Short mmCIF file of C-alpha atoms in Angstrom, two decimals:
data_model
loop_
_atom_site.label_atom_id
_atom_site.label_comp_id
_atom_site.label_asym_id
_atom_site.label_seq_id
_atom_site.Cartn_x
_atom_site.Cartn_y
_atom_site.Cartn_z
CA UNK A 828 2.87 -123.34 -175.69
CA UNK A 829 4.34 -126.05 -177.74
CA UNK A 830 5.56 -129.00 -175.71
CA UNK A 831 8.93 -128.86 -177.44
CA UNK A 832 9.35 -125.22 -176.50
CA UNK A 833 8.47 -125.90 -172.88
CA UNK A 834 10.67 -128.96 -172.73
CA UNK A 835 13.61 -127.12 -174.27
CA UNK A 836 13.24 -124.23 -171.85
CA UNK A 837 13.09 -126.60 -168.91
CA UNK A 838 16.11 -128.53 -170.09
CA UNK A 839 18.11 -125.33 -170.32
CA UNK A 840 17.10 -124.35 -166.81
CA UNK A 841 17.94 -127.77 -165.42
CA UNK A 842 21.30 -127.73 -167.16
CA UNK A 843 22.06 -124.55 -165.24
CA UNK A 844 21.01 -126.27 -162.04
CA UNK A 845 17.77 -124.34 -161.81
CA UNK A 846 14.98 -126.90 -161.82
CA UNK A 847 11.67 -125.10 -162.07
CA UNK A 848 9.52 -126.14 -159.37
CA UNK A 849 -12.61 -123.88 -185.85
CA UNK A 850 -10.37 -121.73 -186.38
CA UNK A 851 -10.43 -118.04 -187.01
CA UNK A 852 -7.85 -118.22 -189.77
CA UNK A 853 -8.95 -117.94 -193.39
CA UNK A 854 -9.49 -121.15 -195.32
CA UNK A 855 -8.70 -123.10 -192.18
CA UNK A 856 -5.03 -122.02 -192.05
CA UNK A 857 -3.24 -120.79 -188.95
CA UNK A 858 -0.58 -118.10 -188.78
CA UNK A 859 2.89 -119.48 -189.53
CA UNK A 860 4.15 -119.01 -185.98
CA UNK A 861 1.11 -120.46 -184.31
CA UNK A 862 0.36 -123.38 -186.60
CA UNK A 863 2.35 -126.10 -184.87
CA UNK A 864 1.45 -124.78 -181.43
CA UNK A 865 -2.22 -124.88 -182.29
CA UNK A 866 -1.86 -128.34 -183.77
CA UNK A 867 -0.32 -129.69 -180.57
CA UNK A 868 -2.98 -127.96 -178.49
CA UNK A 869 -5.67 -129.56 -180.59
CA UNK A 870 -3.94 -132.94 -180.54
CA UNK A 871 -3.52 -132.87 -176.77
CA UNK A 872 -7.23 -132.41 -176.38
CA UNK A 873 -8.19 -134.90 -179.08
CA UNK A 874 -8.84 -137.77 -176.69
CA UNK A 875 -11.10 -135.57 -174.58
CA UNK A 876 -12.93 -134.50 -177.71
CA UNK A 877 -13.44 -138.12 -178.69
CA UNK A 878 -14.77 -138.95 -175.24
CA UNK A 879 -17.08 -135.97 -175.40
CA UNK A 880 -18.42 -137.14 -178.71
CA UNK A 881 -19.14 -140.48 -177.12
CA UNK A 882 -20.98 -138.77 -174.31
CA UNK A 883 -18.45 -139.60 -171.58
CA UNK A 884 -17.87 -135.92 -170.79
CA UNK A 885 -21.31 -134.64 -171.72
CA UNK A 886 -23.48 -133.67 -168.74
CA UNK A 887 -27.16 -134.56 -168.69
CA UNK A 888 -27.95 -131.29 -166.92
CA UNK A 889 -26.56 -127.94 -168.06
CA UNK A 890 -23.59 -126.92 -165.91
CA UNK A 891 -23.33 -123.18 -165.25
CA UNK A 892 -19.76 -122.20 -164.33
CA UNK A 893 -18.40 -118.83 -163.25
CA UNK A 894 -14.94 -117.82 -164.49
CA UNK A 895 -13.25 -114.78 -162.93
CA UNK A 896 -10.25 -112.87 -164.25
CA UNK A 897 -9.09 -109.25 -164.48
CA UNK A 898 -8.35 -106.85 -167.28
CA UNK A 899 -6.90 -103.38 -166.89
CA UNK A 900 -10.26 -101.65 -167.23
CA UNK A 901 -12.87 -104.26 -166.35
CA UNK A 902 -15.39 -106.12 -168.48
CA UNK A 903 -15.24 -105.14 -172.18
CA UNK A 904 -18.43 -103.74 -173.68
CA UNK A 905 -19.12 -106.83 -175.78
CA UNK A 906 -18.43 -109.41 -173.07
CA UNK A 907 -21.97 -110.78 -173.25
CA UNK A 908 -21.77 -111.21 -177.04
CA UNK A 909 -18.46 -113.05 -176.81
CA UNK A 910 -19.65 -115.17 -173.90
CA UNK A 911 -22.57 -116.43 -175.96
CA UNK A 912 -20.22 -117.51 -178.76
CA UNK A 913 -18.06 -119.32 -176.21
CA UNK A 914 -21.13 -121.02 -174.79
CA UNK A 915 -22.29 -122.21 -178.19
CA UNK A 916 -19.10 -124.29 -178.32
CA UNK A 917 -19.21 -125.49 -174.73
CA UNK A 918 -22.92 -126.36 -174.66
CA UNK A 919 -22.66 -128.49 -177.79
CA UNK A 920 -19.54 -130.29 -176.62
CA UNK A 921 -20.12 -130.71 -172.88
CA UNK A 922 -23.46 -129.10 -171.93
CA UNK A 923 -21.45 -126.51 -170.01
CA UNK A 924 -21.96 -122.76 -170.10
CA UNK A 925 -19.80 -120.05 -168.57
CA UNK A 926 -20.39 -116.67 -167.03
CA UNK A 927 -17.40 -114.33 -167.02
CA UNK A 928 -16.85 -112.13 -163.97
CA UNK A 929 -14.30 -109.59 -165.16
CA UNK A 930 -12.98 -106.88 -162.85
CA UNK A 931 -10.56 -104.03 -163.42
CA UNK A 932 -7.04 -104.50 -162.08
CA UNK A 933 -7.56 -102.16 -159.15
CA UNK A 934 -10.61 -103.89 -157.70
CA UNK A 935 -10.01 -107.53 -158.69
CA UNK A 936 -8.21 -108.59 -155.51
CA UNK A 937 -10.88 -107.09 -153.26
CA UNK A 938 -13.69 -108.56 -155.34
CA UNK A 939 -12.18 -112.05 -155.22
CA UNK A 940 -11.47 -111.84 -151.49
CA UNK A 941 -15.06 -110.83 -150.76
CA UNK A 942 -16.49 -113.52 -153.04
CA UNK A 943 -14.34 -116.35 -151.69
CA UNK A 944 -14.66 -115.38 -148.04
CA UNK A 945 -18.45 -115.24 -148.35
CA UNK A 946 -18.66 -118.62 -150.10
CA UNK A 947 -19.94 -117.33 -153.45
CA UNK A 948 -19.75 -119.71 -156.39
CA UNK A 949 -16.63 -119.18 -158.45
CA UNK A 950 -15.48 -122.18 -160.43
CA UNK A 951 -12.29 -121.07 -162.16
CA UNK A 952 -10.23 -117.94 -161.56
CA UNK A 953 -6.92 -116.28 -162.28
CA UNK A 954 -4.81 -115.28 -159.29
CA UNK A 955 -3.30 -112.26 -161.08
CA UNK A 956 -3.35 -109.13 -158.87
CA UNK A 957 -4.23 -111.41 -155.96
CA UNK A 958 -1.94 -113.64 -153.90
CA UNK A 959 -1.83 -117.30 -154.82
CA UNK A 960 -0.09 -118.22 -151.56
CA UNK A 961 -2.56 -116.25 -149.46
CA UNK A 962 -5.49 -117.96 -151.18
CA UNK A 963 -3.88 -121.30 -150.38
CA UNK A 964 -3.32 -120.33 -146.76
CA UNK A 965 -6.91 -119.13 -146.39
CA UNK A 966 -8.13 -122.53 -147.57
CA UNK A 967 -9.95 -121.09 -150.57
CA UNK A 968 -8.50 -123.41 -153.23
CA UNK A 969 -9.07 -127.02 -154.26
CA UNK A 970 -6.38 -129.64 -154.60
CA UNK A 971 -6.49 -130.16 -158.36
CA UNK A 972 -5.38 -133.76 -157.97
CA UNK A 973 -8.12 -134.64 -155.49
CA UNK A 974 -10.04 -137.65 -156.77
CA UNK A 975 -7.58 -137.62 -159.70
CA UNK A 976 -9.35 -134.63 -161.25
CA UNK A 977 -6.37 -133.42 -163.27
CA UNK A 978 -5.30 -136.90 -164.35
CA UNK A 979 -8.82 -137.87 -165.42
CA UNK A 980 -10.19 -134.69 -166.97
CA UNK A 981 -7.10 -132.56 -167.59
CA UNK A 982 -4.86 -134.74 -169.72
CA UNK A 983 -4.68 -132.01 -172.33
CA UNK A 984 -3.30 -129.63 -169.70
CA UNK A 985 -0.64 -132.17 -168.74
CA UNK A 986 0.32 -132.57 -172.39
CA UNK A 987 0.57 -128.81 -172.94
CA UNK A 988 2.46 -127.88 -169.76
CA UNK A 989 4.46 -130.99 -168.92
CA UNK A 990 4.76 -132.40 -165.41
CA UNK A 991 7.72 -130.23 -164.41
CA UNK A 992 5.83 -126.99 -165.04
CA UNK A 993 2.80 -128.38 -163.28
CA UNK A 994 4.92 -129.25 -160.24
CA UNK A 995 6.26 -125.68 -160.08
CA UNK A 996 2.87 -124.52 -158.75
CA UNK A 997 2.76 -126.93 -155.81
CA UNK A 998 2.59 -125.50 -152.29
CA UNK A 999 3.63 -127.94 -149.61
CA UNK A 1000 3.49 -130.69 -152.20
CA UNK A 1001 -0.15 -129.99 -153.06
CA UNK A 1002 -1.20 -128.78 -156.51
CA UNK A 1003 -3.57 -125.83 -156.13
CA UNK A 1004 -2.91 -124.04 -159.42
CA UNK A 1005 -1.75 -124.34 -163.03
CA UNK A 1006 0.67 -121.97 -164.71
CA UNK A 1007 -0.26 -120.29 -167.96
CA UNK A 1008 2.00 -120.58 -171.00
CA UNK A 1009 3.81 -117.31 -171.60
CA UNK A 1010 7.13 -115.56 -171.53
CA UNK A 1011 8.45 -116.48 -168.08
CA UNK A 1012 11.23 -113.93 -168.37
CA UNK A 1013 10.58 -110.20 -168.30
CA UNK A 1014 12.67 -107.35 -169.55
CA UNK A 1015 13.18 -105.19 -166.47
CA UNK A 1016 13.40 -101.42 -166.67
CA UNK A 1017 11.21 -101.15 -169.77
CA UNK A 1018 9.39 -97.94 -170.66
CA UNK A 1019 6.87 -97.54 -173.50
CA UNK A 1020 6.89 -94.09 -175.15
CA UNK A 1021 4.64 -92.80 -177.92
CA UNK A 1022 6.75 -92.80 -181.09
CA UNK A 1023 5.19 -89.60 -182.45
CA UNK A 1024 6.34 -87.70 -179.36
CA UNK A 1025 9.87 -89.03 -179.78
CA UNK A 1026 9.84 -87.95 -183.42
CA UNK A 1027 8.76 -84.47 -182.37
CA UNK A 1028 11.78 -84.02 -180.08
CA UNK A 1029 14.16 -85.35 -182.71
CA UNK A 1030 14.95 -88.70 -181.16
CA UNK A 1031 16.61 -91.14 -183.56
CA UNK A 1032 17.00 -94.78 -182.62
CA UNK A 1033 20.42 -96.36 -183.19
CA UNK A 1034 20.79 -98.00 -186.58
CA UNK A 1035 21.22 -101.42 -184.99
CA UNK A 1036 18.32 -101.02 -182.54
CA UNK A 1037 16.01 -103.99 -182.31
CA UNK A 1038 12.42 -104.23 -181.18
CA UNK A 1039 13.49 -103.05 -177.71
CA UNK A 1040 16.06 -100.25 -177.48
CA UNK A 1041 18.65 -100.60 -174.71
CA UNK A 1042 19.52 -97.27 -173.06
CA UNK A 1043 20.87 -96.01 -169.73
CA UNK A 1044 18.80 -94.37 -167.00
CA UNK A 1045 20.57 -91.08 -167.74
CA UNK A 1046 19.54 -91.34 -171.39
CA UNK A 1047 15.96 -92.00 -170.32
CA UNK A 1048 16.04 -88.94 -168.06
CA UNK A 1049 17.25 -86.87 -171.01
CA UNK A 1050 14.39 -88.16 -173.19
CA UNK A 1051 11.84 -87.32 -170.49
CA UNK A 1052 13.27 -83.81 -170.13
CA UNK A 1053 12.90 -83.18 -173.86
CA UNK A 1054 9.35 -84.57 -173.90
CA UNK A 1055 8.35 -82.32 -171.01
CA UNK A 1056 9.87 -79.26 -172.66
CA UNK A 1057 8.09 -79.99 -175.95
CA UNK A 1058 4.75 -80.98 -174.40
CA UNK A 1059 4.47 -79.17 -171.02
CA UNK A 1060 0.74 -79.84 -170.79
CA UNK A 1061 0.99 -83.61 -171.21
CA UNK A 1062 1.90 -86.10 -168.50
CA UNK A 1063 5.32 -87.54 -169.29
CA UNK A 1064 5.14 -90.66 -167.12
CA UNK A 1065 2.43 -92.46 -165.16
CA UNK A 1066 3.66 -94.76 -162.36
CA UNK A 1067 1.85 -98.02 -161.58
CA UNK A 1068 1.58 -100.30 -158.57
CA UNK A 1069 3.80 -102.94 -160.20
CA UNK A 1070 6.53 -100.50 -161.28
CA UNK A 1071 8.77 -101.52 -158.38
CA UNK A 1072 9.09 -105.02 -159.80
CA UNK A 1073 9.16 -104.01 -163.46
CA UNK A 1074 11.71 -101.23 -163.04
CA UNK A 1075 14.16 -102.91 -160.63
CA UNK A 1076 16.04 -106.20 -160.35
CA UNK A 1077 14.32 -107.58 -157.26
CA UNK A 1078 13.03 -111.12 -156.92
CA UNK A 1079 9.83 -111.19 -154.91
CA UNK A 1080 9.65 -114.22 -152.63
CA UNK A 1081 6.14 -115.37 -151.86
CA UNK A 1082 4.63 -112.78 -154.18
CA UNK A 1083 5.39 -109.78 -151.96
CA UNK A 1084 8.21 -107.34 -151.19
CA UNK A 1085 8.64 -108.26 -147.53
CA UNK A 1086 11.96 -110.03 -147.87
CA UNK A 1087 13.38 -110.37 -151.39
CA UNK A 1088 16.37 -111.59 -153.33
CA UNK A 1089 18.37 -109.19 -155.47
CA UNK A 1090 18.50 -110.18 -159.12
CA UNK A 1091 22.03 -108.82 -159.30
CA UNK A 1092 23.30 -111.55 -156.95
CA UNK A 1093 23.51 -115.34 -157.01
CA UNK A 1094 23.28 -115.53 -153.22
CA UNK A 1095 20.29 -117.16 -151.58
CA UNK A 1096 20.20 -114.34 -149.04
CA UNK A 1097 16.86 -112.75 -148.20
CA UNK A 1098 17.26 -109.01 -147.68
CA UNK A 1099 15.06 -106.28 -146.29
CA UNK A 1100 14.16 -104.47 -149.51
CA UNK A 1101 13.19 -101.28 -147.73
CA UNK A 1102 16.70 -100.94 -146.27
CA UNK A 1103 18.34 -101.47 -149.66
CA UNK A 1104 19.88 -99.03 -152.13
CA UNK A 1105 17.73 -100.66 -154.83
CA UNK A 1106 14.52 -99.43 -153.19
CA UNK A 1107 15.83 -96.02 -152.14
CA UNK A 1108 17.24 -95.30 -155.60
CA UNK A 1109 13.98 -96.36 -157.24
CA UNK A 1110 11.96 -94.03 -155.01
CA UNK A 1111 14.42 -91.16 -155.50
CA UNK A 1112 14.21 -91.44 -159.27
CA UNK A 1113 10.41 -91.32 -159.30
CA UNK A 1114 10.41 -88.53 -156.71
CA UNK A 1115 12.73 -86.52 -158.96
CA UNK A 1116 10.41 -87.07 -161.94
CA UNK A 1117 7.48 -85.90 -159.85
CA UNK A 1118 9.32 -82.79 -158.69
CA UNK A 1119 10.14 -81.97 -162.31
CA UNK A 1120 6.45 -82.09 -163.22
CA UNK A 1121 6.55 -85.30 -165.24
CA UNK A 1122 3.84 -87.03 -163.18
CA UNK A 1123 0.23 -85.88 -162.80
CA UNK A 1124 -0.82 -84.64 -159.37
CA UNK A 1125 -3.78 -87.03 -159.65
CA UNK A 1126 -1.68 -90.10 -160.47
CA UNK A 1127 -2.06 -91.79 -157.08
CA UNK A 1128 -5.85 -91.50 -157.07
CA UNK A 1129 -6.60 -91.85 -160.79
CA UNK A 1130 -7.37 -95.47 -161.73
CA UNK A 1131 -7.58 -94.83 -165.48
CA UNK A 1132 -5.59 -97.40 -167.44
CA UNK A 1133 -2.39 -96.07 -168.99
CA UNK A 1134 -3.44 -97.34 -172.41
CA UNK A 1135 -6.58 -95.23 -172.20
CA UNK A 1136 -4.54 -92.17 -171.19
CA UNK A 1137 -2.22 -92.70 -174.16
CA UNK A 1138 -5.17 -93.07 -176.53
CA UNK A 1139 -6.66 -89.84 -175.19
CA UNK A 1140 -3.40 -87.93 -175.82
CA UNK A 1141 -2.98 -87.27 -172.09
CA UNK A 1142 0.05 -89.47 -171.37
CA UNK A 1143 3.30 -90.07 -173.26
CA UNK A 1144 5.07 -92.89 -171.37
CA UNK A 1145 4.61 -95.67 -168.83
CA UNK A 1146 6.41 -98.74 -167.49
CA UNK A 1147 5.96 -102.18 -169.00
CA UNK A 1148 7.57 -105.60 -169.17
CA UNK A 1149 9.82 -106.31 -172.11
CA UNK A 1150 9.57 -109.47 -174.23
CA UNK A 1151 9.42 -110.55 -177.88
CA UNK A 1152 6.34 -108.93 -179.34
CA UNK A 1153 6.03 -106.26 -176.65
CA UNK A 1154 6.18 -103.40 -179.15
CA UNK A 1155 3.27 -104.86 -181.10
CA UNK A 1156 1.39 -105.67 -177.90
CA UNK A 1157 1.72 -102.15 -176.49
CA UNK A 1158 1.06 -100.44 -179.82
CA UNK A 1159 -2.04 -102.56 -180.39
CA UNK A 1160 -3.39 -101.88 -176.92
CA UNK A 1161 -2.65 -98.16 -177.03
CA UNK A 1162 -3.96 -97.56 -180.53
CA UNK A 1163 -0.74 -95.82 -181.62
CA UNK A 1164 2.85 -96.77 -182.35
CA UNK A 1165 4.93 -97.14 -179.20
CA UNK A 1166 8.70 -97.34 -178.81
CA UNK A 1167 10.06 -99.61 -176.07
CA UNK A 1168 13.20 -98.66 -174.15
CA UNK A 1169 15.00 -100.88 -171.63
CA UNK A 1170 17.38 -99.82 -168.86
CA UNK A 1171 17.87 -103.12 -166.99
CA UNK A 1172 18.26 -106.84 -167.84
CA UNK A 1173 15.96 -109.70 -168.83
CA UNK A 1174 15.15 -111.73 -165.74
CA UNK A 1175 13.28 -114.87 -164.68
CA UNK A 1176 12.28 -114.53 -161.04
CA UNK A 1177 11.94 -117.43 -158.60
CA UNK A 1178 8.17 -117.36 -158.87
CA UNK A 1179 7.85 -116.54 -162.58
CA UNK A 1180 6.26 -119.87 -163.36
CA UNK A 1181 3.97 -119.91 -160.32
CA UNK A 1182 3.30 -116.19 -159.85
CA UNK A 1183 -0.34 -116.11 -160.97
CA UNK A 1184 -1.68 -119.58 -161.79
CA UNK A 1185 -5.23 -120.49 -162.71
CA UNK A 1186 -7.08 -122.18 -159.86
CA UNK A 1187 -10.36 -123.82 -158.84
CA UNK A 1188 -11.86 -122.46 -155.59
CA UNK A 1189 -13.55 -124.78 -153.11
CA UNK A 1190 -16.76 -122.91 -153.95
CA UNK A 1191 -16.93 -124.48 -157.40
CA UNK A 1192 -20.33 -125.96 -158.12
CA UNK A 1193 -18.88 -128.97 -159.95
CA UNK A 1194 -15.15 -129.81 -159.79
CA UNK A 1195 -15.40 -132.25 -162.70
CA UNK A 1196 -17.05 -129.69 -164.97
CA UNK A 1197 -14.56 -127.03 -163.89
CA UNK A 1198 -11.59 -129.24 -164.76
CA UNK A 1199 -13.12 -130.13 -168.11
CA UNK A 1200 -13.51 -126.41 -168.77
CA UNK A 1201 -9.92 -125.67 -167.78
CA UNK A 1202 -8.72 -128.44 -170.07
CA UNK A 1203 -10.67 -126.89 -172.92
CA UNK A 1204 -9.16 -123.46 -172.23
CA UNK A 1205 -5.66 -124.92 -172.50
CA UNK A 1206 -6.30 -126.94 -175.66
CA UNK A 1207 -8.95 -125.27 -177.85
CA UNK A 1208 -7.54 -122.66 -180.29
CA UNK A 1209 -11.03 -121.43 -181.18
CA UNK A 1210 -11.76 -120.58 -177.55
CA UNK A 1211 -8.37 -118.92 -177.19
CA UNK A 1212 -9.06 -116.44 -180.00
CA UNK A 1213 -12.62 -115.86 -178.79
CA UNK A 1214 -11.85 -115.18 -175.14
CA UNK A 1215 -8.71 -113.15 -175.80
CA UNK A 1216 -9.69 -111.15 -178.87
CA UNK A 1217 -13.43 -111.60 -179.44
CA UNK A 1218 -15.33 -112.45 -182.61
CA UNK A 1219 -13.73 -112.46 -186.04
CA UNK A 1220 -15.18 -109.77 -188.29
CA UNK A 1221 -16.45 -107.81 -185.31
CA UNK A 1222 -13.48 -107.36 -182.98
CA UNK A 1223 -10.64 -108.41 -185.26
CA UNK A 1224 -9.80 -109.68 -188.73
CA UNK A 1225 -7.43 -112.39 -189.93
CA UNK A 1226 -4.96 -111.24 -192.57
CA UNK A 1227 -4.28 -113.14 -195.77
CA UNK A 1228 -1.09 -114.57 -194.30
CA UNK A 1229 -2.87 -115.79 -191.18
CA UNK A 1230 -2.12 -113.17 -188.53
CA UNK A 1231 -4.68 -111.55 -186.26
CA UNK A 1232 -5.33 -107.81 -186.65
CA UNK A 1233 -6.88 -106.63 -183.39
CA UNK A 1234 -7.42 -103.11 -184.75
CA UNK A 1235 -9.61 -104.31 -187.61
CA UNK A 1236 -13.16 -105.61 -187.64
CA UNK A 1237 -16.37 -103.60 -187.45
CA UNK A 1238 -15.99 -102.83 -183.73
CA UNK A 1239 -12.42 -103.55 -182.56
CA UNK A 1240 -12.58 -101.30 -179.48
CA UNK A 1241 -15.46 -103.10 -177.79
CA UNK A 1242 -13.68 -106.29 -176.77
CA UNK A 1243 -10.21 -107.46 -175.76
CA UNK A 1244 -8.61 -109.12 -172.75
CA UNK A 1245 -5.02 -109.73 -171.59
CA UNK A 1246 -3.56 -112.26 -174.01
CA UNK A 1247 -0.65 -113.10 -171.71
CA UNK A 1248 -3.05 -113.95 -168.87
CA UNK A 1249 -5.03 -116.56 -170.81
CA UNK A 1250 -4.25 -120.19 -169.81
CA UNK A 1251 -2.57 -120.94 -173.14
CA UNK A 1252 -2.05 -117.86 -175.29
CA UNK A 1253 0.19 -119.96 -177.52
CA UNK A 1254 -2.95 -121.65 -178.84
CA UNK A 1255 -4.17 -118.29 -180.15
CA UNK A 1256 -3.43 -116.66 -183.49
CA UNK A 1257 -0.35 -114.43 -183.48
CA UNK A 1258 -0.93 -110.69 -183.73
CA UNK A 1259 -0.18 -108.93 -187.00
CA UNK A 1260 3.12 -107.07 -186.92
CA UNK A 1261 4.95 -109.93 -185.23
CA UNK A 1262 7.26 -112.27 -187.04
CA UNK A 1263 6.32 -115.83 -187.90
CA UNK A 1264 8.78 -117.15 -185.33
CA UNK A 1265 7.33 -115.31 -182.31
CA UNK A 1266 7.03 -118.38 -180.12
CA UNK A 1267 10.53 -119.55 -181.03
CA UNK A 1268 11.88 -116.09 -180.16
CA UNK A 1269 10.05 -116.32 -176.86
CA UNK A 1270 11.83 -119.62 -176.23
CA UNK A 1271 15.19 -117.96 -176.84
CA UNK A 1272 14.21 -115.00 -174.69
CA UNK A 1273 13.42 -117.26 -171.76
CA UNK A 1274 16.56 -119.33 -172.20
CA UNK A 1275 18.92 -116.35 -172.37
CA UNK A 1276 17.47 -114.34 -169.47
CA UNK A 1277 19.16 -114.13 -166.07
CA UNK A 1278 17.57 -116.82 -163.93
CA UNK A 1279 16.90 -116.44 -160.22
CA UNK A 1280 18.95 -118.82 -158.08
CA UNK A 1281 15.73 -119.70 -156.24
CA UNK A 1282 13.79 -120.52 -159.41
CA UNK A 1283 10.97 -122.88 -158.48
CA UNK A 1284 11.00 -122.07 -154.76
CA UNK A 1285 7.49 -121.65 -153.30
CA UNK A 1286 7.05 -119.87 -149.99
CA UNK A 1287 4.44 -121.06 -147.48
CA UNK A 1288 3.26 -118.02 -145.50
CA UNK A 1289 1.10 -119.95 -143.02
CA UNK A 1290 3.37 -119.34 -140.02
CA UNK A 1291 3.57 -115.59 -140.53
CA UNK A 1292 0.04 -114.90 -141.79
CA UNK A 1293 -0.70 -112.39 -139.02
CA UNK A 1294 2.54 -110.48 -139.56
CA UNK A 1295 2.03 -110.56 -143.32
CA UNK A 1296 -1.36 -108.89 -142.96
CA UNK A 1297 -0.01 -106.25 -140.59
CA UNK A 1298 3.01 -105.40 -142.73
CA UNK A 1299 0.87 -105.33 -145.88
CA UNK A 1300 -1.41 -102.78 -144.24
CA UNK A 1301 1.57 -100.54 -143.47
CA UNK A 1302 2.92 -100.90 -147.01
CA UNK A 1303 -0.42 -100.01 -148.58
CA UNK A 1304 -0.49 -96.87 -146.43
CA UNK A 1305 2.80 -95.62 -147.92
CA UNK A 1306 3.23 -97.38 -151.26
CA UNK A 1307 1.71 -94.89 -153.68
CA UNK A 1308 3.02 -91.80 -151.90
CA UNK A 1309 6.58 -93.17 -152.08
CA UNK A 1310 6.54 -95.13 -155.33
CA UNK A 1311 4.61 -92.49 -157.27
CA UNK A 1312 7.05 -89.80 -156.12
CA UNK A 1313 4.83 -87.67 -153.87
CA UNK A 1314 6.91 -88.00 -150.69
CA UNK A 1315 10.64 -87.48 -150.24
CA UNK A 1316 11.99 -91.01 -149.78
CA UNK A 1317 14.65 -89.78 -147.37
CA UNK A 1318 11.76 -88.97 -145.04
CA UNK A 1319 9.07 -91.47 -146.02
CA UNK A 1320 11.07 -94.69 -146.31
CA UNK A 1321 12.51 -94.63 -142.75
CA UNK A 1322 9.07 -93.80 -141.37
CA UNK A 1323 7.45 -96.70 -143.24
CA UNK A 1324 10.27 -99.06 -142.33
CA UNK A 1325 9.90 -98.34 -138.62
CA UNK A 1326 6.21 -99.18 -138.76
CA UNK A 1327 6.91 -102.33 -140.79
CA UNK A 1328 9.47 -103.53 -138.28
CA UNK A 1329 6.99 -102.96 -135.47
CA UNK A 1330 4.41 -104.96 -137.46
CA UNK A 1331 6.68 -108.01 -137.76
CA UNK A 1332 8.69 -107.55 -140.97
CA UNK A 1333 11.81 -109.24 -139.59
CA UNK A 1334 9.82 -112.33 -138.62
CA UNK A 1335 8.63 -112.63 -142.23
CA UNK A 1336 12.18 -112.26 -143.53
CA UNK A 1337 13.49 -114.87 -141.09
CA UNK A 1338 10.78 -117.36 -142.07
CA UNK A 1339 11.51 -116.87 -145.76
CA UNK A 1340 15.21 -117.42 -145.16
CA UNK A 1341 14.56 -120.58 -143.14
CA UNK A 1342 12.34 -122.08 -145.84
CA UNK A 1343 14.75 -121.05 -148.59
CA UNK A 1344 17.67 -122.67 -146.75
CA UNK A 1345 15.67 -125.88 -146.32
CA UNK A 1346 14.72 -125.84 -150.01
CA UNK A 1347 18.33 -125.34 -151.06
CA UNK A 1348 19.51 -128.14 -148.77
CA UNK A 1349 16.89 -130.53 -150.16
CA UNK A 1350 18.08 -129.90 -153.71
#
């Protein structure tokens, strides 16, 4: 992200009293919306590049580093081909090569837990679908400022993020992770629906509708009813594990649901989510959809990505996070035009900046090399396009006006990753279909969203680690049955809540409240 964008966003937050803890373009031109962002990314890494040229950052022996991150469906078919292109750049510049360990979203957390607990080499990883705080508490992560690693080999990262955004990822004052540049706000209550299905039932968007169409929950229910009547053999909606956050206004504290803030309140009051109307109403709505036949009977067990189901003409709608460019993002990923509806508000949660940072495990083979690699990921536009979208001409094409077409190329379906997960997606070329001011619109989106009163607060779960494990086990026993609509919430929620309370839920809530009170007092 451009430094000016980040700085402006931060200034707006602080004003509100919410301090947040070779290009692939033709003829060497970048897309209009990415040009200045790419220039700053390149500039911020220019000193490192100069040092590398002088041999200061070039290793005598080849450094083999393992980078782990998830996608929805696991490693793309052409991962090896793309990896070799990445390594051509890294070997020449630093004598570093990478190996990507890419897992699907459902197995990533387990794979990382097994690898880290057994001491396997992993040098850089994303904490998405895992728990950053739990990894810290387990002692799996390096202090990124140990021996001045970040200051010495990550100056480009500092230039891109700014110190305030770096500090937002501290736990107990120690820097274990680095946020990625992205939309920190998320449009809550967003549903992506195949446009062709909407056309078939006669839906007409309002004349003044923008990229995301604001509707009520009753209007959404009416749309689903018409879709089901028109296409009785297709699945109307597929729930997902993260729907609870995407479809409600809760603010997870510590990256879990065991004691939350409500996004509809400015109070710093931790509540028991599972006793709240917000949770019960969410479960009742999905239960009703399931009873009406909108949800597949196999939904809880089927791990197929929703984008794949949409491509295969099996599914019509699913939940997503709203943001500038989300229509293009979903349509590109699903291979068909998607319409985005929104029933709730845009919201920046307390942990938005620090929810899934990039980290260096203690099992890294070479901390210096790993930090140099991270710095390159944040500052090199060529690597950004490669790792996110693949190889130009094979997995995508660049249009005449400098945008990236991810559905072009000779083999566009054999490689793609999650652009919003990459360390600095703002160094990449903007997708075709977006406007030239995408990053500026993202700035406005972040600035205008409702901001959590605990923005920047980081919870340390060390004192309640045992209870957290026990309550998590109970939640995982009930989550899909309740949140996918297979069990009547009037029966299932009280049963789950009783077990959670016996497992120590109240102790977790009390500890969160105590730390939040101390944080608020210190401000």
